Coordinates of C-alpha atoms in Angstrom, one line a residue:
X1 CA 172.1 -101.1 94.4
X2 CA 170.5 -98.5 92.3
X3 CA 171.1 -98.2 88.8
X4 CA 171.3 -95.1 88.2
X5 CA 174.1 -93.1 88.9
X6 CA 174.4 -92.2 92.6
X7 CA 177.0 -90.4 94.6
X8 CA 178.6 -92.5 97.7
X9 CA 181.3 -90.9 100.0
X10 CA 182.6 -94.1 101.8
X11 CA 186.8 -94.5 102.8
X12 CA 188.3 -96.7 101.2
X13 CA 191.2 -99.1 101.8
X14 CA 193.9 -100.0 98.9
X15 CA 196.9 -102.1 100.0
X16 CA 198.7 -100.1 102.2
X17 CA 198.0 -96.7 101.5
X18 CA 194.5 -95.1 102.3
X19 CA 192.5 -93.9 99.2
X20 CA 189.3 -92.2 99.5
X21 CA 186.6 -92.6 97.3
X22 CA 185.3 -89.0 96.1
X23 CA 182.7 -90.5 93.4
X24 CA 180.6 -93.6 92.5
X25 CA 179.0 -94.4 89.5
X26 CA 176.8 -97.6 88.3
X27 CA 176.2 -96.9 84.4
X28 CA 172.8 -97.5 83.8
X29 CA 170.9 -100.4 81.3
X30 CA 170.9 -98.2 78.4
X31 CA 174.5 -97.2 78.8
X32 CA 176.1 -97.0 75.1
X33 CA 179.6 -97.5 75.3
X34 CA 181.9 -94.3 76.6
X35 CA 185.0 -93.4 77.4
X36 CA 185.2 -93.4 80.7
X37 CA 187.1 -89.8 81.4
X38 CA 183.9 -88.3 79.2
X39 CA 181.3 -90.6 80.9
X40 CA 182.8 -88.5 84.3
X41 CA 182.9 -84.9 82.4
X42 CA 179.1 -85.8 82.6
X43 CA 178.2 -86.8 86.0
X44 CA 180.7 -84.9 88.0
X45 CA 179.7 -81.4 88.4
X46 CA 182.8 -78.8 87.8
X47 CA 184.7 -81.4 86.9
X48 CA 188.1 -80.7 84.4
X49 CA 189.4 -82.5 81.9
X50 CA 192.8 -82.5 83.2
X51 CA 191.9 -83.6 86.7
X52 CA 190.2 -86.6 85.8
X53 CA 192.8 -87.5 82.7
X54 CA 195.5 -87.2 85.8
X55 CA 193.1 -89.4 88.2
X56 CA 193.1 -92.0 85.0
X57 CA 196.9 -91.7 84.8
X58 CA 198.1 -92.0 88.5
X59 CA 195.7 -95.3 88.7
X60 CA 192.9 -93.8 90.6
X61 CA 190.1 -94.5 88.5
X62 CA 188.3 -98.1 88.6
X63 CA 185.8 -99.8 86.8
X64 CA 184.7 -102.9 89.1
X65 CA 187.2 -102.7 91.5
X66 CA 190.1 -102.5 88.7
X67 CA 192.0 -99.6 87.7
X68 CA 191.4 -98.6 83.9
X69 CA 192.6 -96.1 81.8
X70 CA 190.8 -92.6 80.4
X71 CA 189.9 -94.8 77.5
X72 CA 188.4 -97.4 78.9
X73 CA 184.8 -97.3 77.5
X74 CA 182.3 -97.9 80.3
X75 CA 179.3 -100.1 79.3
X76 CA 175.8 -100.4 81.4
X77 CA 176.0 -102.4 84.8
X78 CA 179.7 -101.2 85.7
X79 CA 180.9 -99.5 88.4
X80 CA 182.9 -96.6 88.3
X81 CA 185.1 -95.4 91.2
X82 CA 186.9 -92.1 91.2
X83 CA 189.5 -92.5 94.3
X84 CA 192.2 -89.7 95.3
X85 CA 195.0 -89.4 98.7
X86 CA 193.4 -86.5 100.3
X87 CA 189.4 -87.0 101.9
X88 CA 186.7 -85.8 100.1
X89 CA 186.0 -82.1 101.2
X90 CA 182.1 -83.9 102.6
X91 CA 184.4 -85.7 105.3
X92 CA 185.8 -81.8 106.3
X93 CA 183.0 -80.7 108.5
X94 CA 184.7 -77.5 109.7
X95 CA 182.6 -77.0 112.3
X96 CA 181.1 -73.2 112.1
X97 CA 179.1 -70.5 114.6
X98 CA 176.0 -70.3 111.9
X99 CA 172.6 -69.5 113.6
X100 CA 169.9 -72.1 113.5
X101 CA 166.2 -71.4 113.6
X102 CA 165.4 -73.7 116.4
X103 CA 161.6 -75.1 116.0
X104 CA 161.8 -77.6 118.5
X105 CA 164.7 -79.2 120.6
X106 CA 164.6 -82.1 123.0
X107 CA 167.6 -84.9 123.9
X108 CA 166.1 -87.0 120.6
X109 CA 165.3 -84.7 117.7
X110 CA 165.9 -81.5 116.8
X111 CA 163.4 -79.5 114.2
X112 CA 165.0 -76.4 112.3
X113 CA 163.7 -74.5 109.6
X114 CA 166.3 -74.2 107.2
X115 CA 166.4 -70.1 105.2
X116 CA 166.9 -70.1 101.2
X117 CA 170.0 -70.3 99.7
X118 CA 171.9 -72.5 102.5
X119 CA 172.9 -75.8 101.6
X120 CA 171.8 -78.4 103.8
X121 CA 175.5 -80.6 103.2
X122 CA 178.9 -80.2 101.9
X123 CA 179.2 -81.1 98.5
X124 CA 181.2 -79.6 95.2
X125 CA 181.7 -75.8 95.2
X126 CA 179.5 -75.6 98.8
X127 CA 182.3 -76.8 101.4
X128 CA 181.1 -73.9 104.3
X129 CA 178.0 -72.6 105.1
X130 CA 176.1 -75.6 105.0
X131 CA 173.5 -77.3 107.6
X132 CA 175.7 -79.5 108.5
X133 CA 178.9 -77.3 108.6
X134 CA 176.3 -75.6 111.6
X135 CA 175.3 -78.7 113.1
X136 CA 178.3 -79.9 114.2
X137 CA 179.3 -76.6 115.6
X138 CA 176.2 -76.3 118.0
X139 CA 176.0 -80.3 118.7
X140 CA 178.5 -83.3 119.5
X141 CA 177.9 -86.6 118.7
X142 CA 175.3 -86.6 116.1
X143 CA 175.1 -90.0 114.6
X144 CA 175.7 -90.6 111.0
X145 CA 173.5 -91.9 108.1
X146 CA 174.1 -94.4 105.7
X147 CA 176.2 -91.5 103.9
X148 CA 178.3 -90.7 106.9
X149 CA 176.4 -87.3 107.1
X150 CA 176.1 -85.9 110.9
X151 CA 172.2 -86.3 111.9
X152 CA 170.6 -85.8 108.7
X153 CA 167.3 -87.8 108.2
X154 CA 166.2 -86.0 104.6
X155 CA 167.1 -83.1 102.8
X156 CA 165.7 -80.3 101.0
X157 CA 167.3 -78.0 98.0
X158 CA 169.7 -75.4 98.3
X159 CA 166.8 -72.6 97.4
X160 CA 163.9 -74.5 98.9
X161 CA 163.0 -72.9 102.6
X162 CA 161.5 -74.6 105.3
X163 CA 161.3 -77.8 107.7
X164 CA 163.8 -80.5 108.5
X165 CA 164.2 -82.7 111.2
X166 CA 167.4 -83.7 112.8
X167 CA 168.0 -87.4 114.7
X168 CA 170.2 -86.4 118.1
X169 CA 170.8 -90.3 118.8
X170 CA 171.5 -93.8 116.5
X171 CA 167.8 -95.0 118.0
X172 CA 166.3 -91.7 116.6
X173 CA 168.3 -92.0 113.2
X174 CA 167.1 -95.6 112.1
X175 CA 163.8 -94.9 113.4
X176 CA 163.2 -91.5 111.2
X177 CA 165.0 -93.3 109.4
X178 CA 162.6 -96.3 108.7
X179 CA 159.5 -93.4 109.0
X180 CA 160.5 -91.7 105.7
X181 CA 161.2 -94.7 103.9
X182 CA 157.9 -96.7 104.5
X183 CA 156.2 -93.3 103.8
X184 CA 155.0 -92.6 107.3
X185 CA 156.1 -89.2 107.7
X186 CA 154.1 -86.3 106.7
X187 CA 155.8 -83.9 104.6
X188 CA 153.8 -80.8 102.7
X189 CA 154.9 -78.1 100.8
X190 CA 153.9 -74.4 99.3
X191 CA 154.6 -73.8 95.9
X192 CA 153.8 -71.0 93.2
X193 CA 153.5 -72.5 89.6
X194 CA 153.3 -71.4 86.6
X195 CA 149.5 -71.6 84.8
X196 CA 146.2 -71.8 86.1
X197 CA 145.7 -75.2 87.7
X198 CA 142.4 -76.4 86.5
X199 CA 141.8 -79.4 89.1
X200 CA 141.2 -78.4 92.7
X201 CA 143.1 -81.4 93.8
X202 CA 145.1 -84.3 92.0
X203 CA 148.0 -86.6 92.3
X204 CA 151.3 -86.8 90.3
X205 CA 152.6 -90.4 89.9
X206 CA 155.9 -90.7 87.3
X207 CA 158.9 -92.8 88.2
X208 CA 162.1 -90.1 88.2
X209 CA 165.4 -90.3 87.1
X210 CA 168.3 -88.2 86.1
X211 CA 167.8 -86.3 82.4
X212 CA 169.7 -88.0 79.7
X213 CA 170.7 -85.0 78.3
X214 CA 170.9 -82.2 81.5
X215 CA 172.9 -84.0 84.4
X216 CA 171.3 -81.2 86.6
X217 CA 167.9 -82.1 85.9
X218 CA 165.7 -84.5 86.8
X219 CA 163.0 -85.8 84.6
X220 CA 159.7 -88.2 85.1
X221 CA 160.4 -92.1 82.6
X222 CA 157.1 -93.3 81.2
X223 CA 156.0 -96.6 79.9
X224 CA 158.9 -98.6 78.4
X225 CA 161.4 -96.0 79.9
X226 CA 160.0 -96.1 83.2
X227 CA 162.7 -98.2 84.7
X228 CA 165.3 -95.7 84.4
X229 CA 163.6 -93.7 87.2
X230 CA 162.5 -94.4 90.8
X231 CA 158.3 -94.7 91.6
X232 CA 157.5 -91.1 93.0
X233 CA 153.7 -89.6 93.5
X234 CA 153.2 -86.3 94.2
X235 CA 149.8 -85.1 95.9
X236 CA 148.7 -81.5 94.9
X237 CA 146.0 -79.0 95.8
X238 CA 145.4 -75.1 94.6
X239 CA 145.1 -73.0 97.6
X240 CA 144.7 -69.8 95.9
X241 CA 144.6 -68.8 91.8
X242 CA 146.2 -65.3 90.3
X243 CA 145.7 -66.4 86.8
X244 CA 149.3 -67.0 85.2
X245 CA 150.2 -68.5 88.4
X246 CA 148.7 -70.6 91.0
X247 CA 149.5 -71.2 94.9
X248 CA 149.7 -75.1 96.1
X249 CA 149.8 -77.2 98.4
X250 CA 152.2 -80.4 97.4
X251 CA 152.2 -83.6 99.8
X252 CA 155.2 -86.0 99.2
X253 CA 154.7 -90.0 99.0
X254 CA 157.9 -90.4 98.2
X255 CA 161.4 -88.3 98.4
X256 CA 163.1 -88.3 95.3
X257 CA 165.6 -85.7 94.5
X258 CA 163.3 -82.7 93.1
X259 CA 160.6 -84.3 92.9
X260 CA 158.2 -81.5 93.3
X261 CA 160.0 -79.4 90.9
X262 CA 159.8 -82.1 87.9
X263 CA 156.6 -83.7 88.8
X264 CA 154.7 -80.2 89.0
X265 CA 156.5 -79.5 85.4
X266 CA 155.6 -82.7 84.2
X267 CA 152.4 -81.9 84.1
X268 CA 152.7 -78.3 82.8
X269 CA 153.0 -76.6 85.7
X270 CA 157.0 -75.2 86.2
X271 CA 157.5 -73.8 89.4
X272 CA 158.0 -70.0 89.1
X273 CA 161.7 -68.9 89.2
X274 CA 162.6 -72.2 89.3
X275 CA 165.7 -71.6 87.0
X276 CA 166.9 -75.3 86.3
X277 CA 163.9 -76.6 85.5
X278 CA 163.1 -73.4 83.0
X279 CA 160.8 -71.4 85.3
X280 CA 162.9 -68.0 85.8
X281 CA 161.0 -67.4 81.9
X282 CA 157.8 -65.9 81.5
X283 CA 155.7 -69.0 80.6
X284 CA 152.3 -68.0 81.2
X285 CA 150.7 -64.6 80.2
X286 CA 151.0 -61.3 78.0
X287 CA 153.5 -60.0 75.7
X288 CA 153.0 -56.4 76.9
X289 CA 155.8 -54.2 78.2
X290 CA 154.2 -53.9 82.1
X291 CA 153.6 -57.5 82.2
X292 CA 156.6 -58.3 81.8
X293 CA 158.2 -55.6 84.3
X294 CA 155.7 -56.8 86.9
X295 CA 156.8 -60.3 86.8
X296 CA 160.2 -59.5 86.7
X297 CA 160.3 -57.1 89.8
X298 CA 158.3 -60.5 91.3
X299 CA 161.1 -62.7 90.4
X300 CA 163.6 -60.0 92.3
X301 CA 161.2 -60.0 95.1
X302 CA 161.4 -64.2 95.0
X303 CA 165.1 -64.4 93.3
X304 CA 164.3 -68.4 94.0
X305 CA 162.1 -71.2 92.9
X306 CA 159.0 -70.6 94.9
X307 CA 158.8 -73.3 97.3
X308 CA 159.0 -73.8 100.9
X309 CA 158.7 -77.0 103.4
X310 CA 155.6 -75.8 105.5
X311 CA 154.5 -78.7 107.3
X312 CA 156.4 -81.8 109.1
X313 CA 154.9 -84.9 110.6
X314 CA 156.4 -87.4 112.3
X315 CA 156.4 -90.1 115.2
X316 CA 159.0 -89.6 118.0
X317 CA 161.1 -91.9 118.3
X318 CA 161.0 -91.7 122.0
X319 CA 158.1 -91.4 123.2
X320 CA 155.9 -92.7 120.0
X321 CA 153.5 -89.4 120.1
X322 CA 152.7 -87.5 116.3
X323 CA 154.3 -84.7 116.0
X324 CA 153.5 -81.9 113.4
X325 CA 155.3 -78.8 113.0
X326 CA 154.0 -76.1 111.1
X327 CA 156.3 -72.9 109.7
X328 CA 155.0 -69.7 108.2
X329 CA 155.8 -69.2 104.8
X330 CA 159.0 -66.7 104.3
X331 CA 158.8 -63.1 103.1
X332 CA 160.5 -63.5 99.9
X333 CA 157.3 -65.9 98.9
X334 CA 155.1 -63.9 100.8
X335 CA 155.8 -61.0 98.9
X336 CA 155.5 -62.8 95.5
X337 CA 151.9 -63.7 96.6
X338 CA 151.0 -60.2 97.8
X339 CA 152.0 -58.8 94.5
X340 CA 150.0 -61.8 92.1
X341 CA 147.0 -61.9 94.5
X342 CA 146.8 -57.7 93.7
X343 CA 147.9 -58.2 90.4
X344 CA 144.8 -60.8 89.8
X345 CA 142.6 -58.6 91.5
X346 CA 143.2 -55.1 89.5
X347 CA 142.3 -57.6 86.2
X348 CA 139.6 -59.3 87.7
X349 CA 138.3 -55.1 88.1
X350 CA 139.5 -54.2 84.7
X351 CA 136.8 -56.9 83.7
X352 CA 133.6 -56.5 85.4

């Protein structure tokens, strides 16, 4: 098992009554010793004071497989179980009538391109409205993955638009399945960044791992602290420059959680807009007035990170032909682009 701190939504069994476990923790190697209601202020999102002092006191918090109080201090290696009466709301799926965008359909897979700002699963403050919530409205049966979600092979962020394909069958859900984990799949994305990206073409590699200090964030460990992350390479090439920004093209080796987003600010490159990883500031370019006015009516026209799942590759699980689906990039980026490639043009003029 991981040791980082990961989410699992599994039922659980205690005695004779039926507890569900809403939240699992391991506490990682450099774990100093916490309390183990504030180790859970920091790793649940939205999380209150009172209801996890309350879980603590009705007996519903355990720290390998015993129940401790809110004062237990949790050291690195244990595991922490939150555990309540009522399912957690990811078991809910309400099925609901939302309209999919349908790339490609047959009795095995199903491709959708998913629009900004849906989430792709139920999870704390997004019960409805989700991928999934849609899913199970418009198909029966999907078949579960290893965290009991209906059909889901990978994810993509909330705010991130574009490609994701859906197993219809078990057979098709271990075989995607196996594709994305030993790196078969093609996955490549379209990003705007902030800077000029000198190299044409490079690769990111920096294992990633949750921040220590910004649970929302993800960050790359280096050297002696590289073990607290997960291996991840990025590949990236610049398909068009505007100057304080840059269009390109990122191909994933890996799928961590963001990945993209921290490797491209890793290297100095925040995607623009991207507002947890700092990128809805103006990092690159003038102080004047209009400068600033024109970015900002960009980041209303892109109120988003700029980022979108273009291309998809895979090998049916069926039939064993390649497939590659291609998606056109939406308006809200398109727009952006129109407005920094026009931008970079009028200086470019103002130059010569």
């Amino acid at each position: 098992m991981s040791e980082h701190p990961e989410e699992n939504n599994e039922l659980e069994d205690q005695n004779d009554e039926t507890l569900y476990e809403h939240h699992k923790f391991i506490a990682e190697k450099g774990q100093n010793p916490l309390r183990v209601d504030k180790y859970l202020m920091n790793y649940i999102e939205k999380a209150t004071r009172n209801k996890i002092q309350k879980a603590a006191k009705d007996g519903n918090i355990y720290v390998n497989d015993v129940p401790v109080k809110q004062n237990y201090k949790v050291k690195a290696g244990d595991v922490v179980q939150v555990m309540f009466e009522h399912p957690p709301y990811e078991f809910l799926l309400t099925p609901e009538n939302i309209p999919l965008d349908i790339v490609y359909e047959d009795d095995t897979v199903l491709v959708v391109n998913k629009p900004a700002g849906m989430v792709v699963h139920p999870g704390h403050g997004n019960y409805s409205g989700t991928l999934i919530n849609a899913l199970v409205y418009h198909f029966e049966n999907l078949p579960n993955n290893s965290s009991d979600r209906p059909g889901l092979v990978h994810r993509i962020d909330k705010d991130t638009s574009g490609l994701l394909v859906i197993a219809k069958t078990e057979h098709a859900m271990a075989h995607l399945s196996k594709q994305f984990f030993d790196k078969t799949s093609e996955r490549e994305y379209v990003a705007i960044v902030w800077g000029n990206v000198e190299e044409d073409e490079g690769t990111v590699e920096g294992n990633i791992g949750r921040h220590p200090k910004n649970r929302l964030q993800n960050t790359v460990y280096e050297g002696d602290d590289a073990e607290k992350g997960k291996p991840a390479v990025t590949h990236f090439k610049v398909l068009e420059r505007f100057g304080y920004v840059t269009m390109v093209a990122c191909k994933l080796e890996t799928g961590r959680t963001h990945q993209i987003r921290v490797h491209m600010k890793h290297i100095g490159h925040t995607l623009f807009n991207d507002e947890r990883y700092g990128g809805e500031r103006i990092l690159k370019g003038t102080t004047f007035t209009k400068y600033k006015q024109f970015v900002e009516n960009c980041f209303k026209i892109l109120p988003r990170q700029a980022l979108h799942a273009k291309t998809l590759g895979f090998t049916h699980p069926k039939t064993g032909e390649w497939m590659s689906f291609n998606s056109d990039l939406p308006e809200d980026m398109i727009g952006a682009i129109e407005k920094w490639r026009n931008y970079a043009k009028n200086q470019k003029e103002m130059l010569e």
